[in-house]
Coordinates of N, CA and C and ligand atoms in Angstrom, one line a residue:
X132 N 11.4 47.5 8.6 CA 10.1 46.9 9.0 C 9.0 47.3 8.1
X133 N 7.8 46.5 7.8 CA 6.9 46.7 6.8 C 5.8 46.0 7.8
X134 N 4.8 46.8 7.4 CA 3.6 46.8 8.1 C 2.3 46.9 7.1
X135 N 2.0 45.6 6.7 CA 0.8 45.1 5.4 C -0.7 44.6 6.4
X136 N -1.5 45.3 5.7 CA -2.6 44.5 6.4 C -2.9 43.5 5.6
X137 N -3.4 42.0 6.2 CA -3.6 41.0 6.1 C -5.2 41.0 5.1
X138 N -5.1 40.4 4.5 CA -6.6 40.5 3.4 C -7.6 40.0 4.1
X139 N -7.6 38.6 4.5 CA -8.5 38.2 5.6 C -8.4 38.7 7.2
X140 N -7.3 38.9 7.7 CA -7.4 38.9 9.4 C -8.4 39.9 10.0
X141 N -8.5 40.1 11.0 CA -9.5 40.9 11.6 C -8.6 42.4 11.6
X142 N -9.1 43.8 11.0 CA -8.5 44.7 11.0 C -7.5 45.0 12.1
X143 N -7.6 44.5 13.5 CA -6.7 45.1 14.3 C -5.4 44.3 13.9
X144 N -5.8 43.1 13.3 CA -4.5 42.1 13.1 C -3.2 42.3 11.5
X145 N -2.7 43.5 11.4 CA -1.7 44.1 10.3 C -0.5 42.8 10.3
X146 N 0.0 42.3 9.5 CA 1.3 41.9 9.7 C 2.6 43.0 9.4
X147 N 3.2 42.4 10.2 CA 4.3 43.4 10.6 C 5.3 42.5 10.1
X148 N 6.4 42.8 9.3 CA 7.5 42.1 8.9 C 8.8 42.8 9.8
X149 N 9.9 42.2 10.2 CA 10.7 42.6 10.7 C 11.6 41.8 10.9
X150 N 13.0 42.0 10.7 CA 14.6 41.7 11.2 C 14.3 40.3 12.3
X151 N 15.0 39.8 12.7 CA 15.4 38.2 13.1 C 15.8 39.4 14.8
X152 N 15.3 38.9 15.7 CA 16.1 39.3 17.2 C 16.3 37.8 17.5
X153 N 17.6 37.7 18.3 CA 17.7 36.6 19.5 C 17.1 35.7 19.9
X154 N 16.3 37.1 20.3 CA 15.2 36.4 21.6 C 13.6 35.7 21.0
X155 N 14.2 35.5 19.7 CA 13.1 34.9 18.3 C 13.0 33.4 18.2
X156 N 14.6 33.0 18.9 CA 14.8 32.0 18.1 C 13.9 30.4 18.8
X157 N 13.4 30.7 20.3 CA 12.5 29.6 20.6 C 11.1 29.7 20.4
X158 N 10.5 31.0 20.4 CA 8.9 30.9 19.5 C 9.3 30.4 17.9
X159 N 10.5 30.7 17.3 CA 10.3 30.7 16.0 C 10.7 28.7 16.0
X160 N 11.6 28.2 16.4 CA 11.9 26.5 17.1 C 10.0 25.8 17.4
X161 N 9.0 26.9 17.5 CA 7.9 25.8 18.4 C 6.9 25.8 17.2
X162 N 7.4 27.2 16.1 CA 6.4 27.6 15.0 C 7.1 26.8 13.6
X163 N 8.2 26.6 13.9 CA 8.3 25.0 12.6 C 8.2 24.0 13.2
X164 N 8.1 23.4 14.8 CA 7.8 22.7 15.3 C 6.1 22.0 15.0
X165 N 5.4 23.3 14.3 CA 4.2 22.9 14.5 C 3.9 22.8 12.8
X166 N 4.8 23.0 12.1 CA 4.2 23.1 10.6 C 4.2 21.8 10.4
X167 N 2.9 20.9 9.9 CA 2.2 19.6 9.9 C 3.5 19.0 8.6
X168 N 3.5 19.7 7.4 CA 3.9 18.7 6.4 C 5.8 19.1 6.5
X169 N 6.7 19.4 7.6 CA 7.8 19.2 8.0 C 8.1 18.0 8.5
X170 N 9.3 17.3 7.9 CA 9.3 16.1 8.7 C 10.2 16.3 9.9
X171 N 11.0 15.6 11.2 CA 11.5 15.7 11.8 C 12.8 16.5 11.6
X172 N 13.3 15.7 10.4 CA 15.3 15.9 10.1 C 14.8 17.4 9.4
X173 N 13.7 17.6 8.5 CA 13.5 18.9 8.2 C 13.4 20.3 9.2
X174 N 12.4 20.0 10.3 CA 12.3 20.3 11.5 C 13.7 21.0 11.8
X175 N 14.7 20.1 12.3 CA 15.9 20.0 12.8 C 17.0 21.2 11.9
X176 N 16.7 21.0 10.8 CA 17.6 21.8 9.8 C 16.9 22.9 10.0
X177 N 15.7 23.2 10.0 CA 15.4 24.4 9.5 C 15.4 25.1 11.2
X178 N 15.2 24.9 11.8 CA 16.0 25.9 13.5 C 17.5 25.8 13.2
X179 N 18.4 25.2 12.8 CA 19.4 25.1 13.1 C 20.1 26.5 12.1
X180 N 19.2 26.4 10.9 CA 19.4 27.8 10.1 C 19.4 28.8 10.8
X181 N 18.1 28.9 11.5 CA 17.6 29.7 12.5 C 18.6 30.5 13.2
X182 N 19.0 29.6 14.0 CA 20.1 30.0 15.2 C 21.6 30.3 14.5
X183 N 21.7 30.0 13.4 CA 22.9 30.2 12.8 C 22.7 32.0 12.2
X184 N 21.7 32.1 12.1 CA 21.0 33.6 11.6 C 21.2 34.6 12.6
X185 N 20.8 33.6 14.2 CA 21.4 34.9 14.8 C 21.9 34.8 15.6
X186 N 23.1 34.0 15.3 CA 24.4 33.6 15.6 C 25.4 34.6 14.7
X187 N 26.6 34.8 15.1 CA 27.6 35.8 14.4 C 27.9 35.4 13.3
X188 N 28.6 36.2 12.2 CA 28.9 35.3 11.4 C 30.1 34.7 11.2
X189 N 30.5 33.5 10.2 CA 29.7 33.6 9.1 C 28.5 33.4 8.9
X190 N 27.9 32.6 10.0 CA 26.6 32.1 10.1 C 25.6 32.8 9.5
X191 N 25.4 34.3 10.1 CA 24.2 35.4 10.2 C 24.7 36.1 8.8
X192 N 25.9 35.9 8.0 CA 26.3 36.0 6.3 C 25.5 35.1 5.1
X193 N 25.9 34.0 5.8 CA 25.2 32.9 5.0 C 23.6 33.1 5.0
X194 N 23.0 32.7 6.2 CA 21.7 32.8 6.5 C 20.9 34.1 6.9
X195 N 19.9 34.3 6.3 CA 19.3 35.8 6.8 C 17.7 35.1 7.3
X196 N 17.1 36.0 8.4 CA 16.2 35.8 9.0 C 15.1 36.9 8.6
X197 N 13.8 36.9 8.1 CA 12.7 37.8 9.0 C 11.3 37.2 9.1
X198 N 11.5 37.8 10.0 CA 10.2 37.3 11.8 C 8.9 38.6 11.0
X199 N 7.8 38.0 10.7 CA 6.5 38.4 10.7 C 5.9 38.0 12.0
X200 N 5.0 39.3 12.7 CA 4.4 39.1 13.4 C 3.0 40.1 13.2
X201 N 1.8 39.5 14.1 CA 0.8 40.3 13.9 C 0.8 42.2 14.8
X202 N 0.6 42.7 14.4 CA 0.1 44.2 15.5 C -0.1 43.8 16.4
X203 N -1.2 43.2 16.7 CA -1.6 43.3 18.2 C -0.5 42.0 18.9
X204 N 0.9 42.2 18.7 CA 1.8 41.4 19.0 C 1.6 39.8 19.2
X205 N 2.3 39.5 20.5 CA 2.5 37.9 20.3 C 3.7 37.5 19.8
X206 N 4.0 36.1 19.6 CA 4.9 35.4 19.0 C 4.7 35.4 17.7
X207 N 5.8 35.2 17.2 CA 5.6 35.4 15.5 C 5.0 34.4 15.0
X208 N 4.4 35.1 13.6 CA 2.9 33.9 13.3 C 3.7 33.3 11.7
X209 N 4.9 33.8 11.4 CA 5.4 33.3 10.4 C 7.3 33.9 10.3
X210 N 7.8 33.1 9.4 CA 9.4 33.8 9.2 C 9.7 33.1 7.6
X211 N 10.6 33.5 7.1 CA 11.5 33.3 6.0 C 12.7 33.0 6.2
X212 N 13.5 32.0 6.0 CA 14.9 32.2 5.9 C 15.8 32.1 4.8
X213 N 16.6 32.8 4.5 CA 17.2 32.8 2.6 C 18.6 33.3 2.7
X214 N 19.1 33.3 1.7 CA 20.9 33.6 1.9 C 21.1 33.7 0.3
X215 N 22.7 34.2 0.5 CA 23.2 34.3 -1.0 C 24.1 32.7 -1.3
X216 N 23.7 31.8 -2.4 CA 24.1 31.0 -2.9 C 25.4 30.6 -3.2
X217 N 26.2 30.1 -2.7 CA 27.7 30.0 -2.8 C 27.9 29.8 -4.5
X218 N 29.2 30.6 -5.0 CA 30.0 30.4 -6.0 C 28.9 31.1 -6.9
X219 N 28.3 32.4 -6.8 CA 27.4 32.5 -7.7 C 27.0 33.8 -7.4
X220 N 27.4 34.7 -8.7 CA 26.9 36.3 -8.3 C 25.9 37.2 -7.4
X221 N 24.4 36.6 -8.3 CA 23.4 37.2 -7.8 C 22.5 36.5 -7.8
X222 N 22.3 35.2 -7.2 CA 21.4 34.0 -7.0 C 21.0 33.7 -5.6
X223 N 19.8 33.4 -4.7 CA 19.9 33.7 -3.3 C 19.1 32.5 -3.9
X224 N 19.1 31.9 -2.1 CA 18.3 30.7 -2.0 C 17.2 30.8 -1.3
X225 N 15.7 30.8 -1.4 CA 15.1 30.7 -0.2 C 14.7 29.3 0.2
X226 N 15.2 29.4 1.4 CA 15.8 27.8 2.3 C 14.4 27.4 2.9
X227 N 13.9 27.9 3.6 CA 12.5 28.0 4.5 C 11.4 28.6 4.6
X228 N 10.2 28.8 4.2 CA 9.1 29.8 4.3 C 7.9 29.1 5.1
X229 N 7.8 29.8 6.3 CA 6.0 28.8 7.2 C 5.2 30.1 7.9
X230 N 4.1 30.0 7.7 CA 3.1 30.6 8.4 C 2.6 29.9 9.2
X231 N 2.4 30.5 10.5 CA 1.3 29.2 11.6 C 0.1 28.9 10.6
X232 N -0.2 27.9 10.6 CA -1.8 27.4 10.5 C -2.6 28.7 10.8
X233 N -2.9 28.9 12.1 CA -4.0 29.8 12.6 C -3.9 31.1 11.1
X234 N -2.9 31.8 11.0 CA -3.3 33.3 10.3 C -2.9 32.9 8.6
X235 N -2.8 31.3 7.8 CA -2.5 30.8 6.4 C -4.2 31.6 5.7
X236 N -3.8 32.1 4.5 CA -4.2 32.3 3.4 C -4.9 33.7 3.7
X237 N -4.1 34.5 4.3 CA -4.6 36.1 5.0 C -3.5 36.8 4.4
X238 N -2.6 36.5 3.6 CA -1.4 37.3 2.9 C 0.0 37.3 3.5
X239 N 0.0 36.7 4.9 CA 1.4 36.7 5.4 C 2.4 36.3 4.7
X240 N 2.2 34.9 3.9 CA 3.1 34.4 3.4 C 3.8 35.1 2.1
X241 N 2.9 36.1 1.3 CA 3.4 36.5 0.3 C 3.6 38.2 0.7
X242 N 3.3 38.5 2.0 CA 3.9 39.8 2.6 C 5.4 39.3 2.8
X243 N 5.4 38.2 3.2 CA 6.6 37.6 4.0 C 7.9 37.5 2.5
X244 N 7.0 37.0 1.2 CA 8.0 37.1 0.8 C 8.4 38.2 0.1
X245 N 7.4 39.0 -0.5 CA 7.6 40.2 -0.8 C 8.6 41.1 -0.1
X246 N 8.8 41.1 1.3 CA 10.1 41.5 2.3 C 11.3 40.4 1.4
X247 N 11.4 39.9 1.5 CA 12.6 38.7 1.0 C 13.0 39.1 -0.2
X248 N 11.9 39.7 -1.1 CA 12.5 39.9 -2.4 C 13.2 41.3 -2.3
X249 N 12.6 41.9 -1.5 CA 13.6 43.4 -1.5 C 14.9 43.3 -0.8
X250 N 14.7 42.6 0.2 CA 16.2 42.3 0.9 C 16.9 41.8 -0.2
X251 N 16.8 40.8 -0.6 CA 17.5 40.0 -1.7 C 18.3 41.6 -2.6
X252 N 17.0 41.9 -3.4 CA 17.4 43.0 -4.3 C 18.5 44.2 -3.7
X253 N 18.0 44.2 -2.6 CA 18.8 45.5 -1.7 C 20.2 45.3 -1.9
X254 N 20.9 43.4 -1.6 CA 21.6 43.0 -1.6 C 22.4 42.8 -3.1
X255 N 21.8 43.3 -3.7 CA 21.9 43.3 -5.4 C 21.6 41.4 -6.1
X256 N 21.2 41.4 -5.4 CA 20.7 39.8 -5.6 C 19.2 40.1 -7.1
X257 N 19.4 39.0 -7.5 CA 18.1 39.0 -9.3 C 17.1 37.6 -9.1
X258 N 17.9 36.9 -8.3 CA 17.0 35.8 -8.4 C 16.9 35.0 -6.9
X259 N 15.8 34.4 -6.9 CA 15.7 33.2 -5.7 C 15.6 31.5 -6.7
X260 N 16.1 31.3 -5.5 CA 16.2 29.8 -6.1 C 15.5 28.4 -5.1
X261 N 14.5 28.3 -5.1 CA 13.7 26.9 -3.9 C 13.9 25.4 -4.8
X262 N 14.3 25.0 -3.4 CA 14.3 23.4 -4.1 C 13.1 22.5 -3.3
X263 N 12.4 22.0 -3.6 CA 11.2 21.6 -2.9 C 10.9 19.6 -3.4
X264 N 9.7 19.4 -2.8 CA 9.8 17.9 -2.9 C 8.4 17.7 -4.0
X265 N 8.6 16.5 -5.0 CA 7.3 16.4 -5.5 C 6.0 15.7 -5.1
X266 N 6.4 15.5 -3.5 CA 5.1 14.6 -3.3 C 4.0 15.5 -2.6
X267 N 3.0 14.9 -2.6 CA 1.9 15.4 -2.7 C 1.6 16.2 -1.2
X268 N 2.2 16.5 -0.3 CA 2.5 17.3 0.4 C 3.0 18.6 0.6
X269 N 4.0 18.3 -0.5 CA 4.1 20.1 -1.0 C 3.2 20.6 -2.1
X270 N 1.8 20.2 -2.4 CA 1.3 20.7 -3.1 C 0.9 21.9 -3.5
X271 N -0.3 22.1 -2.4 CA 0.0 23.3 -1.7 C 0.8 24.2 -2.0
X272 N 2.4 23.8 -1.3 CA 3.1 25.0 -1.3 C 3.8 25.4 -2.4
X273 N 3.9 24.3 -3.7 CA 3.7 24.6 -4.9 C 3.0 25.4 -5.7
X274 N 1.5 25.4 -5.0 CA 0.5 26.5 -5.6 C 1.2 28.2 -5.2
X275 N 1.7 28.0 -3.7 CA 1.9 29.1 -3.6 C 3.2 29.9 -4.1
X276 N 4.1 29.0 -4.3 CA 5.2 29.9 -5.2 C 4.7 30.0 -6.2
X277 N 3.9 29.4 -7.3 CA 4.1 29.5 -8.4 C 3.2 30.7 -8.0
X278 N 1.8 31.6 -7.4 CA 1.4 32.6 -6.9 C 2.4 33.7 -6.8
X279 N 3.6 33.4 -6.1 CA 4.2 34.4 -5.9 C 5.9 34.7 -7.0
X280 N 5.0 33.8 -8.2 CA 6.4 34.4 -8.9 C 7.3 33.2 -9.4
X281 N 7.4 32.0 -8.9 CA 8.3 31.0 -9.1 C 7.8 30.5 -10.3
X282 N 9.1 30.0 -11.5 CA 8.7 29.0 -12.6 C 9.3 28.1 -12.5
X283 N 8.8 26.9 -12.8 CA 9.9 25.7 -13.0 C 11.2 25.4 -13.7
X284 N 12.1 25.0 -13.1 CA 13.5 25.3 -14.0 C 14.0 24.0 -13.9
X285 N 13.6 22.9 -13.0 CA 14.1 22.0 -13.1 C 13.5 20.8 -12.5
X286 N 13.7 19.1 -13.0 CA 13.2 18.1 -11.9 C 14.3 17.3 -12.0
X287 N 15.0 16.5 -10.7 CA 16.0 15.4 -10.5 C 14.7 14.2 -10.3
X288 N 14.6 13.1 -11.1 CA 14.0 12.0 -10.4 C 14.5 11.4 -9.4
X289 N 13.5 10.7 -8.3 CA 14.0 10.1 -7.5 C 15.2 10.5 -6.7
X290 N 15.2 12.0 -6.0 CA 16.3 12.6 -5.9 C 16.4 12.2 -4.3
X291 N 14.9 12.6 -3.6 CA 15.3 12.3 -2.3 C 14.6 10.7 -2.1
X292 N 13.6 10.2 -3.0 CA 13.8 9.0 -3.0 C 13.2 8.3 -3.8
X293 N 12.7 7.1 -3.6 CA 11.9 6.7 -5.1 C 10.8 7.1 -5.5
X294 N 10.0 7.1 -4.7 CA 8.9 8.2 -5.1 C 8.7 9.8 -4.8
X295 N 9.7 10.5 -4.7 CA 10.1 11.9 -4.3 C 11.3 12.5 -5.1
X296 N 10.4 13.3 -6.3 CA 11.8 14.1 -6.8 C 11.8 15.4 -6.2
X297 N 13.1 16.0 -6.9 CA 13.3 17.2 -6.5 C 13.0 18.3 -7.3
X298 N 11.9 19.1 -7.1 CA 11.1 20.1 -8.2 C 13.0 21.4 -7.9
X299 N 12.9 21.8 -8.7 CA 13.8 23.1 -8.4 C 12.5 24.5 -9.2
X300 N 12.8 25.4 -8.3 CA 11.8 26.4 -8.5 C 12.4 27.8 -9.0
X301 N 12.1 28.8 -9.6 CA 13.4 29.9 -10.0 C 11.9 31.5 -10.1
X302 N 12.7 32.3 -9.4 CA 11.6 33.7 -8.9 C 12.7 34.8 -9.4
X303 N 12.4 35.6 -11.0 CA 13.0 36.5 -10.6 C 12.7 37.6 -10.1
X304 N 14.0 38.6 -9.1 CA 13.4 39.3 -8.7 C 12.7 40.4 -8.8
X305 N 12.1 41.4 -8.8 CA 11.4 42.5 -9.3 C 11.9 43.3 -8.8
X306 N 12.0 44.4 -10.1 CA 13.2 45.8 -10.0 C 11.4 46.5 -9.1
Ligands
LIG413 C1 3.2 28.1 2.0 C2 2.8 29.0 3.1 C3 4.0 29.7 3.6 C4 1.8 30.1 2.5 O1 1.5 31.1 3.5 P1 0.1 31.9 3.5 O2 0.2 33.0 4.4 O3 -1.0 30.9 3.7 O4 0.0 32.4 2.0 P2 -0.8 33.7 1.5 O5 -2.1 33.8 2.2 O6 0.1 34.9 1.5 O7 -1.1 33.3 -0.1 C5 -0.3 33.8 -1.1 C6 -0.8 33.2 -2.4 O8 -0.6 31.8 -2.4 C7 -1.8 31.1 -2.6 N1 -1.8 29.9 -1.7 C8 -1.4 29.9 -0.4 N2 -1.6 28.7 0.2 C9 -2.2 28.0 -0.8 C10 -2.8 26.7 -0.8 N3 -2.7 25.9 0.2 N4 -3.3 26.2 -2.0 C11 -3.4 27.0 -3.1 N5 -2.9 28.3 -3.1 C12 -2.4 28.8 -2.0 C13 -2.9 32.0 -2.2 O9 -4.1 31.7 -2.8 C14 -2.3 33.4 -2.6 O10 -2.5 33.6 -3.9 P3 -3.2 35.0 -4.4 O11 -2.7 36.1 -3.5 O12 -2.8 35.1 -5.8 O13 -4.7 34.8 -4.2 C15 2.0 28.3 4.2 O14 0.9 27.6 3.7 C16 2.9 27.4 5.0 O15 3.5 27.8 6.0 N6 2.9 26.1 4.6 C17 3.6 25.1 5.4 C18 5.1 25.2 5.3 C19 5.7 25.0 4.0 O16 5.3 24.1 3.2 N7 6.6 25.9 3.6 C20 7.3 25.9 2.3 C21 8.4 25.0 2.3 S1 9.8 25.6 3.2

């Protein structure tokens, strides 16, 4: 567990990073429920990760979970979800990354990934790998990988549809 204070939040409010519990999995279902530029089927995939995380494995092999939450407790105000990349040494994917609305641009999200990248490393993992959309919706969260490290490594045109490619993003990890 890691315990970062938040750049903007009100001093009592530290983010706390921590392990995926059980009892996570319906605050964490209402908090991508609520992330605006998810679409439904996205929605749907990304709990299903969820529950597969802490579910047995192979599920919770595949998928790894960690739950950020503030000090002065509550439901969690953000999570990560990432794994190691099938057929492939030391390449991890990260699948999912959301901060509630209310506590965005206070440092959660790059606390959040900063946790991700040491688990990753712990696991002898070198790289992450995000695949993301080019429309103007993930702008935004474009800004923020490339913030925390991601370069561009690749674009499929027209991948998810005609006007939506597929950016591929590449973060190595830090020793
Ligand atoms: C992307 C997201 C996780 C960022 O979380 P956050 O807690 O707001 O990010 P942080 O405050 O830690 O910001 C980290 C860096 O990214 C930058 N950043 C974050 N959001 C940004 C935005 N909307 N526009 C530009 N830069 C942004 C910050 O300026 C900061 O850079 P700096 O530390 O060099 O100043 C959050 O906006 C989110 O949940 N978005 C919706 C879900 C989503 O699109 N997830 C990714 C796809 S799975």
């Amino acid at each position: 567990m890691v315990e970062v204070a938040a750049a903007s939040a009100a001093p009592e409010r530290h983010i706390v990073v921590r392990p995926l519990r059980p009892a996570d999995v319906a605050s964490l279902e209402s908090l991508i429920r609520s992330v605006e530029n998810f679409s439904p089927a996205e929605m749907a995939c990304a709990v299903e990760l969820v529950e597969l995380a802490a579910g047995p494995p192979p599920g919770a092999d595949d998928y790894k979970v960690l739950v950020a939450e503030t000090s002065a407790g509550g439901p969690p105000v953000g999570y990560a979800c990432f794994g190691p990349t099938p057929m492939t040494r030391s390449t991890w994917d990260l699948y999912w990354i959301a901060v509630a609305p209310s506590v965005r641009g206070a440092g959660c999200g790059r606390t959040l990934h900063a946790e991700v990248e040491r688990a990753v490393r712990a696991a002898g993992g070198r790289r992450l790998r995000v695949e993301t959309s080019s429309k103007q919706d993930y702008d935004a969260t474009c800004r923020f990988y490339q913030r925390v490290g991601y370069l561009p490594a690749g674009r499929v045109e027209r991948f998810y549809a005609d006007d939506d490619d597929l950016l591929i993003l590449i973060c190595e990890v830090k020793d």
